[in-house]
Short mmCIF file of C-alpha atoms in Angstrom, two decimals:
data_model
loop_
_atom_site.label_atom_id
_atom_site.label_comp_id
_atom_site.label_asym_id
_atom_site.label_seq_id
_atom_site.Cartn_x
_atom_site.Cartn_y
_atom_site.Cartn_z
CA MET A 29 0.00 0.04 0.00
CA LYS A 30 2.89 2.41 0.87
CA ASN A 31 4.66 1.65 -2.36
CA THR A 32 1.50 2.34 -4.38
CA PHE A 33 0.94 5.73 -2.65
CA ILE A 34 4.54 6.55 -3.40
CA SER A 35 4.11 5.62 -7.03
CA ILE A 36 0.88 7.53 -7.32
CA LEU A 37 2.54 10.59 -5.67
CA PHE A 38 5.47 10.39 -8.09
CA LEU A 39 3.23 10.23 -11.07
CA VAL A 40 1.28 13.20 -9.82
CA LEU A 41 4.41 15.26 -9.30
CA VAL A 42 5.97 14.38 -12.69
CA LEU A 43 2.76 15.37 -14.61
CA SER A 44 2.29 18.58 -12.51
CA LEU A 45 5.91 19.76 -12.76
CA SER A 46 6.11 19.20 -16.54
CA PHE A 47 2.84 20.83 -17.03
CA ILE A 48 4.01 23.83 -15.07
CA ILE A 49 7.05 24.09 -17.29
CA ALA A 50 4.91 24.07 -20.49
CA LEU A 51 2.78 27.04 -18.99
CA LEU A 52 6.01 28.94 -17.94
CA VAL A 53 7.59 28.69 -21.46
CA VAL A 54 4.54 29.95 -23.37
CA ASP A 55 5.32 33.01 -25.35
CA SER A 56 2.89 35.46 -24.03
CA SER A 57 3.95 38.38 -26.12
CA ASP A 58 1.01 37.97 -28.53
CA GLY A 59 -1.37 37.45 -25.86
CA ILE A 60 -1.97 33.81 -26.83
CA ASN A 61 -4.39 31.54 -24.81
CA PHE A 62 -2.50 29.05 -22.67
CA TRP A 63 -4.54 26.14 -23.81
CA ASN A 64 -4.08 26.95 -27.47
CA SER A 65 -0.30 27.39 -27.27
CA VAL A 66 2.22 25.10 -28.70
CA PRO A 67 3.87 24.15 -25.27
CA VAL A 68 0.54 23.07 -23.74
CA LYS A 69 -0.78 21.32 -26.79
CA SER A 70 2.63 19.46 -26.99
CA TRP A 71 2.41 18.38 -23.47
CA LEU A 72 -1.10 16.96 -23.91
CA ILE A 73 -0.19 15.05 -27.09
CA ILE A 74 2.94 13.63 -25.51
CA PHE A 75 1.43 12.25 -22.20
CA GLY A 76 -1.80 11.36 -23.94
CA ILE A 77 0.04 9.03 -26.24
CA GLN A 78 1.83 7.37 -23.40
CA ILE A 79 -1.14 6.65 -21.36
CA ILE A 80 -3.19 5.42 -24.44
CA VAL A 81 -0.38 2.82 -25.16
CA PHE A 82 0.37 1.98 -21.56
CA LEU A 83 -3.17 0.69 -20.88
CA PRO A 84 -3.09 -2.33 -23.44
CA SER A 85 0.54 -2.82 -22.66
CA PHE A 86 -0.01 -3.47 -19.01
CA ILE A 87 -3.09 -5.79 -19.86
CA PHE A 88 -0.98 -7.94 -22.25
CA LYS A 89 2.09 -7.62 -19.90
CA THR A 90 4.35 -6.49 -22.69
CA GLU A 91 7.07 -3.92 -23.19
CA HIS A 92 7.51 -4.47 -26.96
CA TYR A 93 5.91 -1.22 -27.93
CA PHE A 94 7.52 0.90 -25.25
CA ASP A 95 10.55 2.24 -27.37
CA LEU A 96 8.48 2.17 -30.42
CA THR A 97 5.89 4.53 -28.73
CA GLY A 98 8.65 6.91 -27.59
CA GLY A 99 9.97 7.20 -30.99
CA LEU A 100 6.59 7.66 -32.60
CA THR A 101 5.74 10.41 -30.07
CA PHE A 102 8.87 12.25 -31.01
CA ILE A 103 7.89 12.01 -34.62
CA LEU A 104 4.30 13.25 -33.97
CA ILE A 105 5.40 16.12 -32.05
CA VAL A 106 8.04 17.11 -34.70
CA LEU A 107 5.21 16.97 -37.31
CA PHE A 108 3.02 19.10 -35.14
CA LEU A 109 5.83 21.59 -34.69
CA ALA A 110 6.58 21.71 -38.26
CA LEU A 111 3.05 22.34 -39.16
CA SER A 112 3.12 25.29 -36.86
CA VAL A 113 6.08 26.62 -38.63
CA VAL A 114 4.78 26.10 -42.14
CA SER A 115 1.43 27.60 -41.13
CA ASN A 116 2.38 30.62 -38.99
CA SER A 117 5.95 31.62 -39.53
CA LYS A 118 7.75 34.11 -41.75
CA LEU A 119 10.17 32.87 -44.44
CA LEU A 120 13.23 33.39 -42.04
CA ASP A 121 11.65 31.13 -39.49
CA TYR A 122 12.06 28.27 -41.89
CA TYR A 123 15.37 27.88 -40.45
CA LYS A 124 13.48 26.31 -37.51
CA LEU A 125 12.82 23.28 -39.68
CA ILE A 126 16.51 22.19 -39.56
CA PRO A 127 16.59 20.86 -35.96
CA LEU A 128 13.03 19.30 -36.46
CA PHE A 129 14.56 17.44 -39.47
CA PHE A 130 17.44 16.28 -37.23
CA VAL A 131 15.15 14.98 -34.61
CA SER A 132 12.90 13.11 -37.04
CA ILE A 133 16.03 11.31 -38.32
CA TRP A 134 17.20 10.41 -34.83
CA ALA A 135 13.64 9.38 -33.68
CA VAL A 136 13.15 7.00 -36.63
CA ARG A 137 16.55 5.40 -36.41
CA LEU A 138 16.62 4.99 -32.58
CA SER A 139 12.93 3.73 -32.10
CA SER A 140 13.19 1.20 -35.02
CA PHE A 141 16.62 -0.14 -33.68
CA LEU A 142 15.23 -0.51 -30.12
CA PHE A 143 12.05 -2.11 -31.26
CA LEU A 144 13.78 -4.60 -33.44
CA ARG A 145 16.25 -5.29 -30.76
CA VAL A 146 13.43 -6.10 -28.39
CA LYS A 147 11.72 -8.34 -30.92
CA ARG A 148 15.07 -10.08 -31.61
CA VAL A 149 15.95 -10.65 -27.98
CA GLY A 150 12.41 -11.37 -26.94
CA LYS A 151 12.25 -8.92 -24.01
CA ASP A 152 13.81 -5.97 -22.34
CA ILE A 153 15.05 -6.98 -19.02
CA ARG A 154 14.56 -3.56 -17.42
CA PHE A 155 10.69 -4.51 -17.40
CA ASP A 156 10.65 -8.03 -16.03
CA GLU A 157 9.20 -6.94 -12.76
CA LEU A 158 7.80 -3.48 -13.62
CA LYS A 159 5.35 -4.80 -16.24
CA THR A 160 3.53 -6.86 -13.62
CA LYS A 161 2.76 -3.78 -11.37
CA PHE A 162 0.17 -1.21 -12.65
CA PHE A 163 1.52 1.97 -11.12
CA ARG A 164 5.33 1.15 -11.32
CA PHE A 165 4.86 0.20 -15.07
CA MET A 166 2.93 3.46 -15.56
CA ILE A 167 5.84 5.35 -14.15
CA ALA A 168 7.97 4.01 -16.80
CA TRP A 169 5.64 5.34 -19.48
CA ILE A 170 5.17 8.69 -17.80
CA LEU A 171 8.96 8.95 -17.38
CA GLN A 172 9.11 8.32 -21.23
CA GLY A 173 6.62 11.22 -21.66
CA LEU A 174 8.85 13.38 -19.52
CA TRP A 175 11.90 12.38 -21.67
CA VAL A 176 10.26 13.32 -24.82
CA PHE A 177 8.89 16.60 -23.47
CA ILE A 178 11.95 17.82 -21.84
CA CYS A 179 14.12 16.64 -24.87
CA LEU A 180 11.98 18.53 -27.16
CA LEU A 181 11.70 21.60 -24.91
CA PRO A 182 14.20 23.59 -26.77
CA LEU A 183 12.42 23.02 -30.04
CA ILE A 184 8.87 23.62 -28.55
CA ILE A 185 10.12 26.89 -27.16
CA MET A 186 11.66 27.74 -30.56
CA ILE A 187 8.60 27.00 -32.55
CA SER A 188 6.28 28.99 -30.12
CA SER A 189 8.73 31.94 -29.83
CA SER A 190 8.41 35.01 -31.98
CA GLU A 191 12.15 35.28 -32.17
CA SER A 192 14.06 33.78 -35.11
CA THR A 193 16.95 31.54 -34.76
CA ASN A 194 20.63 32.51 -35.84
CA ILE A 195 22.99 31.00 -38.37
CA PHE A 196 25.84 31.44 -35.79
CA PHE A 197 24.03 29.05 -33.41
CA ILE A 198 22.71 26.75 -36.15
CA LEU A 199 26.25 25.71 -37.56
CA PRO A 200 27.91 24.78 -34.27
CA GLY A 201 24.67 23.08 -32.99
CA ALA A 202 24.32 21.21 -36.23
CA LEU A 203 28.01 20.07 -36.00
CA LEU A 204 27.47 18.82 -32.42
CA TRP A 205 24.23 16.94 -33.34
CA ILE A 206 26.04 15.18 -36.31
CA ILE A 207 28.91 14.24 -34.10
CA GLY A 208 26.60 12.95 -31.40
CA TRP A 209 24.29 11.11 -33.79
CA THR A 210 27.12 9.50 -35.69
CA PHE A 211 28.79 8.35 -32.36
CA GLU A 212 25.40 6.80 -31.36
CA VAL A 213 24.79 4.98 -34.82
CA ILE A 214 28.26 3.55 -35.00
CA SER A 215 28.45 2.36 -31.38
CA ASP A 216 25.02 0.67 -31.72
CA SER A 217 26.08 -1.00 -34.93
CA GLN A 218 29.27 -2.30 -33.38
CA LYS A 219 27.56 -3.76 -30.52
CA THR A 220 24.92 -5.42 -32.61
CA ARG A 221 27.50 -6.92 -34.86
CA PHE A 222 29.48 -8.07 -31.66
CA ASN A 223 26.48 -9.68 -30.03
CA SER A 224 25.42 -11.38 -33.23
CA ASN A 225 28.62 -13.37 -33.36
CA ILE A 226 28.09 -16.57 -31.43
CA LYS A 227 31.88 -16.58 -30.59
CA ASN A 228 31.16 -13.50 -28.38
CA LYS A 229 28.32 -14.96 -26.34
CA GLY A 230 28.64 -14.13 -22.62
CA ASN A 231 31.49 -11.65 -23.39
CA PHE A 232 31.37 -7.82 -22.98
CA ILE A 233 32.38 -5.58 -25.99
CA SER A 234 35.66 -3.49 -25.64
CA SER A 235 36.43 -2.84 -29.29
CA GLY A 236 35.72 0.09 -31.64
CA LEU A 237 34.07 3.03 -29.85
CA TRP A 238 33.56 0.85 -26.89
CA SER A 239 37.38 0.86 -26.34
CA ILE A 240 37.30 4.64 -25.42
CA SER A 241 33.99 4.63 -23.59
CA ARG A 242 31.86 2.05 -21.67
CA HIS A 243 28.74 3.69 -23.01
CA PRO A 244 29.54 5.51 -26.22
CA ASN A 245 26.02 5.40 -27.51
CA TYR A 246 25.00 7.36 -24.40
CA PHE A 247 27.70 9.82 -24.94
CA GLY A 248 26.55 10.47 -28.48
CA GLU A 249 22.84 10.79 -27.14
CA LEU A 250 23.95 13.54 -24.83
CA ILE A 251 26.19 15.42 -27.27
CA LEU A 252 23.30 15.58 -30.02
CA TRP A 253 20.77 16.97 -27.47
CA VAL A 254 23.40 19.74 -26.52
CA GLY A 255 23.44 20.54 -30.26
CA ILE A 256 19.76 20.87 -30.66
CA THR A 257 19.64 23.17 -27.45
CA ILE A 258 22.39 25.43 -28.98
CA ILE A 259 20.32 25.75 -32.19
CA ALA A 260 17.21 26.80 -30.38
CA LEU A 261 19.02 29.18 -27.77
CA PRO A 262 18.73 32.57 -29.76
CA THR A 263 14.80 32.28 -29.68
CA PHE A 264 14.73 32.01 -25.76
CA SER A 265 13.74 34.92 -23.56
CA GLY A 266 12.82 35.18 -19.94
CA LEU A 267 11.48 31.92 -18.48
CA GLN A 268 11.96 30.19 -21.86
CA PHE A 269 15.65 29.70 -20.78
CA LEU A 270 14.18 26.68 -19.01
CA GLY A 271 14.89 25.03 -22.31
CA CYS A 272 18.57 24.88 -21.25
CA ILE A 273 17.84 22.09 -18.82
CA THR A 274 17.49 19.62 -21.63
CA PRO A 275 21.10 18.53 -21.65
CA LEU A 276 21.33 18.32 -17.89
CA PHE A 277 18.12 16.21 -17.83
CA VAL A 278 19.52 13.88 -20.49
CA TYR A 279 22.66 13.40 -18.49
CA LEU A 280 20.88 12.63 -15.33
CA LEU A 281 18.34 10.35 -17.02
CA LEU A 282 21.04 8.33 -18.81
CA ASN A 283 23.25 8.21 -15.64
CA LYS A 284 20.78 7.87 -12.77
CA VAL A 285 17.58 6.61 -14.02
CA SER A 286 17.32 4.30 -17.04
CA GLY A 287 20.63 3.87 -18.57
CA VAL A 288 24.23 3.64 -17.35
CA ASN A 289 23.17 2.90 -13.71
CA LEU A 290 21.32 -0.22 -14.86
CA LEU A 291 23.82 -1.43 -17.44
CA GLU A 292 26.68 -0.89 -14.98
CA GLU A 293 24.92 -2.95 -12.34
CA ILE A 294 24.15 -5.80 -14.85
CA ALA A 295 27.72 -5.72 -16.13
CA ASN A 296 29.12 -6.12 -12.58
CA LYS A 297 26.84 -9.01 -11.79
CA ARG A 298 27.94 -10.73 -15.00
CA TRP A 299 31.65 -9.87 -15.17
CA GLY A 300 32.44 -8.28 -11.84
CA ASN A 301 34.95 -11.18 -11.00
CA ASP A 302 36.50 -11.22 -14.53
CA PRO A 303 39.91 -9.76 -14.44
CA LYS A 304 39.66 -8.55 -18.03
CA TYR A 305 36.44 -6.75 -17.36
CA GLN A 306 38.04 -5.14 -14.13
CA GLU A 307 40.96 -3.97 -16.37
CA TYR A 308 38.49 -2.65 -18.97
CA LYS A 309 36.51 -0.83 -16.41
CA LYS A 310 39.62 0.64 -14.75
CA ASN A 311 41.03 1.94 -18.09
CA THR A 312 37.87 2.95 -19.86
CA PRO A 313 35.77 6.05 -18.87
CA ILE A 314 32.08 5.46 -18.18
#
């Protein structure tokens, strides 16, 4: 009973805080109605999708569509934001479509990669226990919604802002995004090839990009969102600088909630007594 209460409290807290952020970043310079604003509409779409897909997922006790839903949510919001640019912006503001294009490429690639990986492996071990408990499983979906919302916050602000973006921010931001995305794609590909080789069964990867980082895919993930935030930065004003929390959020999420922390724990259980893994861990930054 206590755990259920804590889970419900956490859900209410996440939804409330994210909605408050959506309200705070609304561009009120044109006297726009909050409920008709891009940030609030984006918030409603993002969390609405998570709840809609969560319910059948819990009924059938499956996590197979979790990552796919996250990717599709990104794509739907990007389409919504792109339509806002096309229908309401000046010609100069078409620069705002550039980071939206970047995010759509990233979302299609990542969601399909994760979906096919779960289908190939048969399950995602992170959900073995979670998917049997209603509120704890729901937390995973709401956190996914928070992930989508906070990651896209700089772009949501950029599209809703009356300010234009700047070529001097687009170029370095785009370069960082390309570096981060390339790092993520290559490291995922290297690990997939490694795991598909039967000779490597039960072993850990320490070659390629994995020789310079224990989690190069997550490094790439962080860098590309830094790039997106930089591109959107010139359009921020006042409370809209809350959009700068995106890289920090991604860093904390990947390290403390649903990424590095879980994988490091699993790796320690599997290879903690292996001298080769201890050497790898000692010499390779996390």
